[in-house]
Amino acid sequence: MEKANERIMPVIIAENAGFCFGVKRAVKMAEEVLDSSLAGENIYILGEIIHNPQTVKMLEEKGAVTIEEKDLEKVHPGKLILRSHGVPLEVIEKAKKLNFSIVDTTCPFVKKAQIIAGQNSKLENQLIIIGKKEHPEVKALLSHSLYNANVIGLVEEVKKLNFKPDVKTVIIVQTTFSGNEFKKIIGEIVLLYKEIMVYNTICNATYIRRKESLSVAEKTDVNIVVGGRNSSNTRELTNYLVENGFKAYQIEGPEEIREDFFNGAGCVGITGGASTPLSVIEDVKRTVEVRFLERKFK
Ligand code: SF4
């Protein structure tokens, strides 16, 4: 590895760190709704629009109220902004019946997987959704399949599928799922079924961020991954770096930077999940630089 302390600039930011296309689009749509709202109009966001606390706070400061599905009956109807990773169909129907007007920010890449799930609900195919059962995107996908699918998140779960070997099997995957795990699960599934159609719905933004983070990690001694604790793609990014043998810490913002991150480090890499605003990544960079200088002149 190139010796980090020979560098003048001790911090490298991954090139595409920060919001991906779908998140930018969702936040812009929400801001437009809020900016054009009438006095007294109720604007709600159903759950976290994206998994990032700073963005949720920013939208709340502009007047959005974050609610959960259980609150729909308790509040006065208004505009209801749906999050970028999708919402189950029955929740949308319930909101419409309660007279909410829907602003759907679902990312087009997530929508594509929802459409495949919907099409297969009308066919005789066996549908597998690869993803984390508790992730909101997966819950929404399952509802689009009209609950006519099996969700698996671990290779060990493949054996438990109660599918017929000679019925066509269709596979979709959570957009932010780990590529390595996906490969392992597919490797097991192909041994069990005769006719398989795999839609690799893992989003490109996830691949790009992983590739760039790896390239930054190769040039640095320690890596800081910035993003919401609930953000699946941020967590996966951190795990990816660790699995590849690099030192990586995940934080939500500069206040979580710890001194021990830098022990023995001469150069720091910073990256962020697809739902992390660039402004937070830059705040982290500034804080790291200050801490770095403080240590140097101690
Ligand atoms: S990570 Fe991909 S699928 Fe998810 S919001 Fe961003 S662009 Fe859309």
mmCIF file with all atom_site columns, N, CA and C and ligand atoms in Angstrom, residues 19-24 26 50 84-85 105-111 137 174-176 201-206 209 233 273-275, ligand 1:
data_model
loop_
_atom_site.group_PDB
_atom_site.id
_atom_site.type_symbol
_atom_site.label_atom_id
_atom_site.label_alt_id
_atom_site.label_comp_id
_atom_site.label_asym_id
_atom_site.label_entity_id
_atom_site.label_seq_id
_atom_site.pdbx_PDB_ins_code
_atom_site.Cartn_x
_atom_site.Cartn_y
_atom_site.Cartn_z
_atom_site.occupancy
_atom_site.B_iso_or_equiv
_atom_site.pdbx_formal_charge
_atom_site.auth_seq_id
_atom_site.auth_comp_id
_atom_site.auth_asym_id
_atom_site.auth_atom_id
_atom_site.pdbx_PDB_model_num
ATOM   1   N  N   . PHE A 1 19  ? -26.163 11.287 -2.308  1.00 0.00 ? 19  PHE A N   1
ATOM   2   C  CA  . PHE A 1 19  ? -27.458 10.820 -2.820  1.00 0.00 ? 19  PHE A CA  1
ATOM   3   C  C   . PHE A 1 19  ? -27.349 10.142 -4.179  1.00 0.00 ? 19  PHE A C   1
ATOM   4   N  N   . CYS A 1 20  ? -28.077 9.046  -4.328  1.00 0.00 ? 20  CYS A N   1
ATOM   5   C  CA  . CYS A 1 20  ? -28.209 8.416  -5.644  1.00 0.00 ? 20  CYS A CA  1
ATOM   6   C  C   . CYS A 1 20  ? -29.375 9.084  -6.381  1.00 0.00 ? 20  CYS A C   1
ATOM   7   N  N   . PHE A 1 21  ? -29.582 8.663  -7.620  1.00 0.00 ? 21  PHE A N   1
ATOM   8   C  CA  . PHE A 1 21  ? -30.641 9.240  -8.448  1.00 0.00 ? 21  PHE A CA  1
ATOM   9   C  C   . PHE A 1 21  ? -32.019 9.169  -7.768  1.00 0.00 ? 21  PHE A C   1
ATOM   10  N  N   . GLY A 1 22  ? -32.353 7.975  -7.228  1.00 0.00 ? 22  GLY A N   1
ATOM   11  C  CA  . GLY A 1 22  ? -33.700 7.756  -6.664  1.00 0.00 ? 22  GLY A CA  1
ATOM   12  C  C   . GLY A 1 22  ? -33.942 8.592  -5.417  1.00 0.00 ? 22  GLY A C   1
ATOM   13  N  N   . VAL A 1 23  ? -32.894 8.741  -4.612  1.00 0.00 ? 23  VAL A N   1
ATOM   14  C  CA  . VAL A 1 23  ? -33.034 9.505  -3.379  1.00 0.00 ? 23  VAL A CA  1
ATOM   15  C  C   . VAL A 1 23  ? -33.141 11.003 -3.693  1.00 0.00 ? 23  VAL A C   1
ATOM   16  N  N   . LYS A 1 24  ? -32.294 11.447 -4.634  1.00 0.00 ? 24  LYS A N   1
ATOM   17  C  CA  . LYS A 1 24  ? -32.361 12.868 -5.049  1.00 0.00 ? 24  LYS A CA  1
ATOM   18  C  C   . LYS A 1 24  ? -33.769 13.191 -5.520  1.00 0.00 ? 24  LYS A C   1
ATOM   19  N  N   . ALA A 1 26  ? -36.609 11.617 -4.862  1.00 0.00 ? 26  ALA A N   1
ATOM   20  C  CA  . ALA A 1 26  ? -37.616 11.562 -3.786  1.00 0.00 ? 26  ALA A CA  1
ATOM   21  C  C   . ALA A 1 26  ? -37.571 12.828 -2.926  1.00 0.00 ? 26  ALA A C   1
ATOM   22  N  N   . ILE A 1 50  ? -36.400 8.573  3.273   1.00 0.00 ? 50  ILE A N   1
ATOM   23  C  CA  . ILE A 1 50  ? -35.162 7.838  3.004   1.00 0.00 ? 50  ILE A CA  1
ATOM   24  C  C   . ILE A 1 50  ? -34.544 7.556  4.375   1.00 0.00 ? 50  ILE A C   1
ATOM   25  N  N   . SER A 1 84  ? -39.177 6.416  -0.842  1.00 0.00 ? 84  SER A N   1
ATOM   26  C  CA  . SER A 1 84  ? -38.523 6.018  -2.102  1.00 0.00 ? 84  SER A CA  1
ATOM   27  C  C   . SER A 1 84  ? -38.416 4.500  -2.270  1.00 0.00 ? 84  SER A C   1
ATOM   28  N  N   . HIS A 1 85  ? -38.430 3.734  -1.180  1.00 0.00 ? 85  HIS A N   1
ATOM   29  C  CA  . HIS A 1 85  ? -38.296 2.281  -1.363  1.00 0.00 ? 85  HIS A CA  1
ATOM   30  C  C   . HIS A 1 85  ? -39.640 1.551  -1.341  1.00 0.00 ? 85  HIS A C   1
ATOM   31  N  N   . THR A 1 105 ? -43.119 8.748  -4.193  1.00 0.00 ? 105 THR A N   1
ATOM   32  C  CA  . THR A 1 105 ? -41.728 9.017  -4.594  1.00 0.00 ? 105 THR A CA  1
ATOM   33  C  C   . THR A 1 105 ? -40.953 7.709  -4.835  1.00 0.00 ? 105 THR A C   1
ATOM   34  N  N   . THR A 1 106 ? -41.670 6.588  -4.941  1.00 0.00 ? 106 THR A N   1
ATOM   35  C  CA  . THR A 1 106 ? -40.966 5.308  -5.133  1.00 0.00 ? 106 THR A CA  1
ATOM   36  C  C   . THR A 1 106 ? -39.967 5.408  -6.286  1.00 0.00 ? 106 THR A C   1
ATOM   37  N  N   . CYS A 1 107 ? -38.743 5.002  -6.028  1.00 0.00 ? 107 CYS A N   1
ATOM   38  C  CA  . CYS A 1 107 ? -37.690 5.057  -7.054  1.00 0.00 ? 107 CYS A CA  1
ATOM   39  C  C   . CYS A 1 107 ? -38.084 4.181  -8.256  1.00 0.00 ? 107 CYS A C   1
ATOM   40  N  N   . PRO A 1 108 ? -37.869 4.660  -9.482  1.00 0.00 ? 108 PRO A N   1
ATOM   41  C  CA  . PRO A 1 108 ? -38.229 3.861  -10.656 1.00 0.00 ? 108 PRO A CA  1
ATOM   42  C  C   . PRO A 1 108 ? -37.575 2.471  -10.675 1.00 0.00 ? 108 PRO A C   1
ATOM   43  N  N   . PHE A 1 109 ? -36.402 2.321  -10.058 1.00 0.00 ? 109 PHE A N   1
ATOM   44  C  CA  . PHE A 1 109 ? -35.759 0.998  -10.042 1.00 0.00 ? 109 PHE A CA  1
ATOM   45  C  C   . PHE A 1 109 ? -36.506 0.045  -9.093  1.00 0.00 ? 109 PHE A C   1
ATOM   46  N  N   . VAL A 1 110 ? -37.012 0.598  -8.002  1.00 0.00 ? 110 VAL A N   1
ATOM   47  C  CA  . VAL A 1 110 ? -37.807 -0.212 -7.070  1.00 0.00 ? 110 VAL A CA  1
ATOM   48  C  C   . VAL A 1 110 ? -39.138 -0.554 -7.751  1.00 0.00 ? 110 VAL A C   1
ATOM   49  N  N   . LYS A 1 111 ? -39.689 0.435  -8.456  1.00 0.00 ? 111 LYS A N   1
ATOM   50  C  CA  . LYS A 1 111 ? -40.968 0.233  -9.185  1.00 0.00 ? 111 LYS A CA  1
ATOM   51  C  C   . LYS A 1 111 ? -40.849 -0.930 -10.163 1.00 0.00 ? 111 LYS A C   1
ATOM   52  N  N   . GLU A 1 137 ? -38.821 -2.096 1.699   1.00 0.00 ? 137 GLU A N   1
ATOM   53  C  CA  . GLU A 1 137 ? -38.889 -2.364 0.253   1.00 0.00 ? 137 GLU A CA  1
ATOM   54  C  C   . GLU A 1 137 ? -39.389 -3.791 -0.002  1.00 0.00 ? 137 GLU A C   1
ATOM   55  N  N   . GLN A 1 174 ? -34.048 -7.468 -3.579  1.00 0.00 ? 174 GLN A N   1
ATOM   56  C  CA  . GLN A 1 174 ? -34.064 -6.122 -2.973  1.00 0.00 ? 174 GLN A CA  1
ATOM   57  C  C   . GLN A 1 174 ? -32.963 -5.270 -3.616  1.00 0.00 ? 174 GLN A C   1
ATOM   58  N  N   . THR A 1 175 ? -33.274 -4.042 -3.976  1.00 0.00 ? 175 THR A N   1
ATOM   59  C  CA  . THR A 1 175 ? -32.319 -3.224 -4.750  1.00 0.00 ? 175 THR A CA  1
ATOM   60  C  C   . THR A 1 175 ? -30.989 -2.991 -4.022  1.00 0.00 ? 175 THR A C   1
ATOM   61  N  N   . THR A 1 176 ? -31.019 -3.046 -2.682  1.00 0.00 ? 176 THR A N   1
ATOM   62  C  CA  . THR A 1 176 ? -29.788 -2.758 -1.941  1.00 0.00 ? 176 THR A CA  1
ATOM   63  C  C   . THR A 1 176 ? -29.183 -4.028 -1.318  1.00 0.00 ? 176 THR A C   1
ATOM   64  N  N   . THR A 1 201 ? -32.328 -7.234 -9.795  1.00 0.00 ? 201 THR A N   1
ATOM   65  C  CA  . THR A 1 201 ? -32.845 -5.888 -9.553  1.00 0.00 ? 201 THR A CA  1
ATOM   66  C  C   . THR A 1 201 ? -31.991 -5.128 -8.523  1.00 0.00 ? 201 THR A C   1
ATOM   67  N  N   . ILE A 1 202 ? -30.785 -5.641 -8.240  1.00 0.00 ? 202 ILE A N   1
ATOM   68  C  CA  . ILE A 1 202 ? -29.878 -4.867 -7.372  1.00 0.00 ? 202 ILE A CA  1
ATOM   69  C  C   . ILE A 1 202 ? -29.507 -3.606 -8.150  1.00 0.00 ? 202 ILE A C   1
ATOM   70  N  N   . CYS A 1 203 ? -29.578 -2.475 -7.466  1.00 0.00 ? 203 CYS A N   1
ATOM   71  C  CA  . CYS A 1 203 ? -29.394 -1.193 -8.154  1.00 0.00 ? 203 CYS A CA  1
ATOM   72  C  C   . CYS A 1 203 ? -27.915 -0.907 -8.439  1.00 0.00 ? 203 CYS A C   1
ATOM   73  N  N   . ASN A 1 204 ? -27.702 -0.291 -9.581  1.00 0.00 ? 204 ASN A N   1
ATOM   74  C  CA  . ASN A 1 204 ? -26.357 0.087  -10.016 1.00 0.00 ? 204 ASN A CA  1
ATOM   75  C  C   . ASN A 1 204 ? -25.665 1.032  -9.035  1.00 0.00 ? 204 ASN A C   1
ATOM   76  N  N   . ALA A 1 205 ? -26.484 1.893  -8.414  1.00 0.00 ? 205 ALA A N   1
ATOM   77  C  CA  . ALA A 1 205 ? -25.917 2.874  -7.462  1.00 0.00 ? 205 ALA A CA  1
ATOM   78  C  C   . ALA A 1 205 ? -25.184 2.122  -6.352  1.00 0.00 ? 205 ALA A C   1
ATOM   79  N  N   . THR A 1 206 ? -25.725 0.965  -5.975  1.00 0.00 ? 206 THR A N   1
ATOM   80  C  CA  . THR A 1 206 ? -25.106 0.165  -4.923  1.00 0.00 ? 206 THR A CA  1
ATOM   81  C  C   . THR A 1 206 ? -23.757 -0.374 -5.404  1.00 0.00 ? 206 THR A C   1
ATOM   82  N  N   . ARG A 1 209 ? -21.132 2.482  -5.689  1.00 0.00 ? 209 ARG A N   1
ATOM   83  C  CA  . ARG A 1 209 ? -20.614 2.919  -4.394  1.00 0.00 ? 209 ARG A CA  1
ATOM   84  C  C   . ARG A 1 209 ? -19.649 1.878  -3.803  1.00 0.00 ? 209 ARG A C   1
ATOM   85  N  N   . ASN A 1 233 ? -28.235 0.115  2.558   1.00 0.00 ? 233 ASN A N   1
ATOM   86  C  CA  . ASN A 1 233 ? -27.085 0.199  1.643   1.00 0.00 ? 233 ASN A CA  1
ATOM   87  C  C   . ASN A 1 233 ? -25.843 0.744  2.343   1.00 0.00 ? 233 ASN A C   1
ATOM   88  N  N   . GLY A 1 273 ? -23.496 6.125  2.052   1.00 0.00 ? 273 GLY A N   1
ATOM   89  C  CA  . GLY A 1 273 ? -24.552 5.353  1.411   1.00 0.00 ? 273 GLY A CA  1
ATOM   90  C  C   . GLY A 1 273 ? -25.318 6.226  0.417   1.00 0.00 ? 273 GLY A C   1
ATOM   91  N  N   . ALA A 1 274 ? -26.181 5.575  -0.355  1.00 0.00 ? 274 ALA A N   1
ATOM   92  C  CA  . ALA A 1 274 ? -26.931 6.290  -1.395  1.00 0.00 ? 274 ALA A CA  1
ATOM   93  C  C   . ALA A 1 274 ? -27.939 7.278  -0.810  1.00 0.00 ? 274 ALA A C   1
ATOM   94  N  N   . SER A 1 275 ? -28.208 7.164  0.504   1.00 0.00 ? 275 SER A N   1
ATOM   95  C  CA  . SER A 1 275 ? -29.177 8.080  1.112   1.00 0.00 ? 275 SER A CA  1
ATOM   96  C  C   . SER A 1 275 ? -28.493 9.114  2.010   1.00 0.00 ? 275 SER A C   1
HETATM 97  S  S1  . SF4 B 2 .   ? -30.201 2.984  -4.371  1.00 0.00 ? 1   SF4 B S1  1
HETATM 98  FE FE1 . SF4 B 2 .   ? -30.950 2.637  -6.449  1.00 0.00 ? 1   SF4 B FE1 1
HETATM 99  S  S2  . SF4 B 2 .   ? -32.971 1.736  -6.128  1.00 0.00 ? 1   SF4 B S2  1
HETATM 100 FE FE2 . SF4 B 2 .   ? -32.423 2.709  -4.221  1.00 0.00 ? 1   SF4 B FE2 1
HETATM 101 S  S3  . SF4 B 2 .   ? -33.270 4.774  -4.370  1.00 0.00 ? 1   SF4 B S3  1
HETATM 102 FE FE3 . SF4 B 2 .   ? -31.157 4.859  -5.114  1.00 0.00 ? 1   SF4 B FE3 1
HETATM 103 S  S4  . SF4 B 2 .   ? -31.309 4.668  -7.338  1.00 0.00 ? 1   SF4 B S4  1
HETATM 104 FE FE4 . SF4 B 2 .   ? -33.233 3.931  -6.437  1.00 0.00 ? 1   SF4 B FE4 1
#
